[in-house]
PDB file of C-alpha atoms in Angstrom:
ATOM      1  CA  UNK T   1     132.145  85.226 129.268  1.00  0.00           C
ATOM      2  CA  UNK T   2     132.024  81.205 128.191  1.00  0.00           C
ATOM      3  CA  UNK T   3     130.256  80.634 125.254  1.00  0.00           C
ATOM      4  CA  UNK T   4     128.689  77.070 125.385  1.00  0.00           C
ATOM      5  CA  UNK T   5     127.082  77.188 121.693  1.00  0.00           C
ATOM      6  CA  UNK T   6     127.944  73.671 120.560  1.00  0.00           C
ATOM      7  CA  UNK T   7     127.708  75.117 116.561  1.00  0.00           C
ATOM      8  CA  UNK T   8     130.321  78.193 117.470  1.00  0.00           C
ATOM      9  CA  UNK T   9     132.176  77.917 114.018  1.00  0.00           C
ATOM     10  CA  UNK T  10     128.799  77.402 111.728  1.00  0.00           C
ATOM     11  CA  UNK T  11     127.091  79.846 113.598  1.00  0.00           C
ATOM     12  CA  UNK T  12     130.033  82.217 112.849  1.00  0.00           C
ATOM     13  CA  UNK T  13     129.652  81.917 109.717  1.00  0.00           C
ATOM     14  CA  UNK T  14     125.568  82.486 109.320  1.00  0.00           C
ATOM     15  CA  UNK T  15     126.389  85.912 111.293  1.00  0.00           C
ATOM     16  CA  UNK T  16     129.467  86.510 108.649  1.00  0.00           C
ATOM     17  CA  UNK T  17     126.763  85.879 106.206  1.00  0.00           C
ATOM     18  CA  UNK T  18     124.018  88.032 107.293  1.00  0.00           C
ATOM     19  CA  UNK T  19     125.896  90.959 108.237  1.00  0.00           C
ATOM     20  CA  UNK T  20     127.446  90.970 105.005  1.00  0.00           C
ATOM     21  CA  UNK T  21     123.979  90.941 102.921  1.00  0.00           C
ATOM     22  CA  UNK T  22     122.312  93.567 105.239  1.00  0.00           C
ATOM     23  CA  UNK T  23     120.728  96.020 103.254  1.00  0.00           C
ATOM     24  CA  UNK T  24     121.822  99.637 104.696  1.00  0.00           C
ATOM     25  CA  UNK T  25     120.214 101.177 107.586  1.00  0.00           C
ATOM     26  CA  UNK T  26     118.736 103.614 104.538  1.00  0.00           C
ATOM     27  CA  UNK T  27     117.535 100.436 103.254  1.00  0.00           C
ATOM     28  CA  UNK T  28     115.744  98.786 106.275  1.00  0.00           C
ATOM     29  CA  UNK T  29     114.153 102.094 106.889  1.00  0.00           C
ATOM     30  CA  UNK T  30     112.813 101.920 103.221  1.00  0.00           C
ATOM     31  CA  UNK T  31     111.252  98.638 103.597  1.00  0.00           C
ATOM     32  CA  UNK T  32     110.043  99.467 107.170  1.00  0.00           C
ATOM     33  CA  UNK T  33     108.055 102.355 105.802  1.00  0.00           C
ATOM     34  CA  UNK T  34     106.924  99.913 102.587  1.00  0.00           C
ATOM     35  CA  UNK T  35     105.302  97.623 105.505  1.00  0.00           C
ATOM     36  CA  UNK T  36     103.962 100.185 107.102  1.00  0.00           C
ATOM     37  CA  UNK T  37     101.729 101.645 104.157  1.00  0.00           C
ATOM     38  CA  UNK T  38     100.734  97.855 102.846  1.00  0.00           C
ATOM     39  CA  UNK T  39      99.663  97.392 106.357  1.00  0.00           C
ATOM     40  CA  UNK T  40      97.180  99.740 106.982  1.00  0.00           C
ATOM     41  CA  UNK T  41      93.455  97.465 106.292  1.00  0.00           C
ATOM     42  CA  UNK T  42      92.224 100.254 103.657  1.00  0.00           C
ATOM     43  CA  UNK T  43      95.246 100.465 101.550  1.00  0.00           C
ATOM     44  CA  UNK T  44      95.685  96.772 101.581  1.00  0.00           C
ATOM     45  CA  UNK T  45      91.509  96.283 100.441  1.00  0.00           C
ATOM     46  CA  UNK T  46      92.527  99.303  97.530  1.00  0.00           C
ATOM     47  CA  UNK T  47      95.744  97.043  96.509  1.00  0.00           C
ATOM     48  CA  UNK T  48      93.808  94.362  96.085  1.00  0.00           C
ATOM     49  CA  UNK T  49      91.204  95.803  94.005  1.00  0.00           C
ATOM     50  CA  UNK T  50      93.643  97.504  91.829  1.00  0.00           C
ATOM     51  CA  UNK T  51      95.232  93.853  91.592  1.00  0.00           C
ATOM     52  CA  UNK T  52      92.234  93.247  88.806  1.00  0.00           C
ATOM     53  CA  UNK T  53      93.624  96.204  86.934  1.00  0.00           C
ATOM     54  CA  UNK T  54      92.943  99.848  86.953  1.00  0.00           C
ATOM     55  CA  UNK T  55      90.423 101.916  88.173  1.00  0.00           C
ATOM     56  CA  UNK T  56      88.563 104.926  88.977  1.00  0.00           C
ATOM     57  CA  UNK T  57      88.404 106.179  92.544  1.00  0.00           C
ATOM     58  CA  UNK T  58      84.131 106.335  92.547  1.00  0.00           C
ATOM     59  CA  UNK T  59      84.801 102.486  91.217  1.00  0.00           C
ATOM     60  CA  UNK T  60      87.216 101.984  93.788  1.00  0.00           C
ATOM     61  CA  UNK T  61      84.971 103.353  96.444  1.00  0.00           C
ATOM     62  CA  UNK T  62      82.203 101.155  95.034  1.00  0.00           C
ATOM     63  CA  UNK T  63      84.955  98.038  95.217  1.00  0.00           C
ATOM     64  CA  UNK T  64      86.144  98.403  99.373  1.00  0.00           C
ATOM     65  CA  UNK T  65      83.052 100.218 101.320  1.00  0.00           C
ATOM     66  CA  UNK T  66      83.790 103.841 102.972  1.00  0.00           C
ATOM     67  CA  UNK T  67      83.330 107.199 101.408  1.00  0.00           C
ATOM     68  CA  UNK T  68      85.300 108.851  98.368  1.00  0.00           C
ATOM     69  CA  UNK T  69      86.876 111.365 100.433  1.00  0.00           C
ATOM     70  CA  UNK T  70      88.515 108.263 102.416  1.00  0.00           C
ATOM     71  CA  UNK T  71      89.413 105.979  99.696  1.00  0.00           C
ATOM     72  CA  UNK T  72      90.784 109.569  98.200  1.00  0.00           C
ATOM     73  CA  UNK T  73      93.321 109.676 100.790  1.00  0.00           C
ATOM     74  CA  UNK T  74      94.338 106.435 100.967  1.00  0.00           C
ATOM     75  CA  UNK T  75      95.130 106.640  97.204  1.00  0.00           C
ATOM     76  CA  UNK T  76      97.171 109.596  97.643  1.00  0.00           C
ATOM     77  CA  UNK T  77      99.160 107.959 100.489  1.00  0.00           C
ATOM     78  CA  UNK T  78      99.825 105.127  98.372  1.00  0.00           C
ATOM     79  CA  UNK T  79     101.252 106.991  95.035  1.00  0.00           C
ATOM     80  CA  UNK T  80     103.386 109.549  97.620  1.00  0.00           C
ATOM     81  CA  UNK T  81     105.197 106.132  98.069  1.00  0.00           C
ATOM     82  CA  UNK T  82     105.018 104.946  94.573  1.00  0.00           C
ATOM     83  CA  UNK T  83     102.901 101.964  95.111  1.00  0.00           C
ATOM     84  CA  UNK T  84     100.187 102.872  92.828  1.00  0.00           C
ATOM     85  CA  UNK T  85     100.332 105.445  89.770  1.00  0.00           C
ATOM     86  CA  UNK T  86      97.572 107.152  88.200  1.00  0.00           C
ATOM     87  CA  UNK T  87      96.768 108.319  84.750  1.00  0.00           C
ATOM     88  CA  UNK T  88      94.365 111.015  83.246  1.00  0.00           C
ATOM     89  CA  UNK T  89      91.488 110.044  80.981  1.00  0.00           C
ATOM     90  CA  UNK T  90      89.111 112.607  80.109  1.00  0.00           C
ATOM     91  CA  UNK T  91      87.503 113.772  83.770  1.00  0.00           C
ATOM     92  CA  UNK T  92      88.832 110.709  85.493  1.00  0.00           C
ATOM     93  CA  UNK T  93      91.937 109.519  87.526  1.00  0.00           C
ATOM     94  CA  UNK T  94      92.737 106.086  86.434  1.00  0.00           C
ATOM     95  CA  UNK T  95      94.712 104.658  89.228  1.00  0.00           C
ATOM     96  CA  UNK T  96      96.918 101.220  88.991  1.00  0.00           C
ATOM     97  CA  UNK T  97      99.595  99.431  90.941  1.00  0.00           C
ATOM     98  CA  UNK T  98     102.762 100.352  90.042  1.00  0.00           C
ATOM     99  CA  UNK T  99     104.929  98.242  91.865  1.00  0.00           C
ATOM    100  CA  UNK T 100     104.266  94.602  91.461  1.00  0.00           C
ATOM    101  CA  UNK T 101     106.587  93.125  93.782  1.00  0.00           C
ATOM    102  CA  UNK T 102     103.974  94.639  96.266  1.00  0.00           C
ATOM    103  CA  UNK T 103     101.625  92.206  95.474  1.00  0.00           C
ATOM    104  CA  UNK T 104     103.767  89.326  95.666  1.00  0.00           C
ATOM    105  CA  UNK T 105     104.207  89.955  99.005  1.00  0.00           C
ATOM    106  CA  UNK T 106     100.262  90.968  99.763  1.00  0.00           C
ATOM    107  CA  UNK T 107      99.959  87.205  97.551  1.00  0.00           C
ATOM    108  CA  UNK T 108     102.631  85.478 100.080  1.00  0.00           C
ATOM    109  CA  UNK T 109     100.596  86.863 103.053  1.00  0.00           C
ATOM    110  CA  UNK T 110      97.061  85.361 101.624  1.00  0.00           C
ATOM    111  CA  UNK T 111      98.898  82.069 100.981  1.00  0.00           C
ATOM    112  CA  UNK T 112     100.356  82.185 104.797  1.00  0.00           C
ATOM    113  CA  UNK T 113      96.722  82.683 106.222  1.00  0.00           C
ATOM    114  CA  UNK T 114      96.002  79.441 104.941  1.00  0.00           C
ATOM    115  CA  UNK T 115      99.026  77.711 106.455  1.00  0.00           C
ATOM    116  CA  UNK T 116      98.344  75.250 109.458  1.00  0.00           C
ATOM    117  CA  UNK T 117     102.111  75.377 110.868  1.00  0.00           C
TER     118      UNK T 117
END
């Protein structure tokens, strides 16, 4: 089979390059599933609140619309994967993000909206 790519030895090179910094297959599935959760419209309004600081899940309720018993589950969904944490005080959860870099990439997405390219 002829290959008529006029950039054969650069474009060698950019595949030499991106095959050697591919994460593992572990790791694509990782970040796959770490899209996945962000991407569901409830979690993402929850992240966002929680991006203020932390909160209690009647004040989070109050914050994105729905019912408790929904917003309940969505938190739970979210700390299973480690994205938020929660803390006792008294009679209530507290929950917070507890990975950041989460909302540097919800931040990158709300900058892209506004892009006109």
């Amino acid at each position: 089979m002829e290959n008529n790519c006029l950039n054969i030895e650069e474009h060698e090179e950019r595949v030499k390059s991106a095959v050697s910094s591919m994460p593992s297959e572990e790791k694509i599935a990782e970040m796959g599933a770490r899209f996945k959760v962000i991407s569901e419209p409830s979690r993402l309004k929850i992240l966002l609140v929680l991006a203020g600081g932390e909160l209690c899940v009647e004040h989070i309720t109050q914050a994105v619309g729905g019912n408790q018993s929904a917003v309940s589950h969505q938190l739970k969904i979210l700390k299973d994967n480690k994205i938020i944490k929660c803390r006792r005080s008294g009679k209530n959860v507290l929950y917070a993000v507890a990975d950041w870099h989460i909302l540097t990439m919800i931040n990158v997405a709300r900058e892209h909206l506004n892009c006109n390219e």
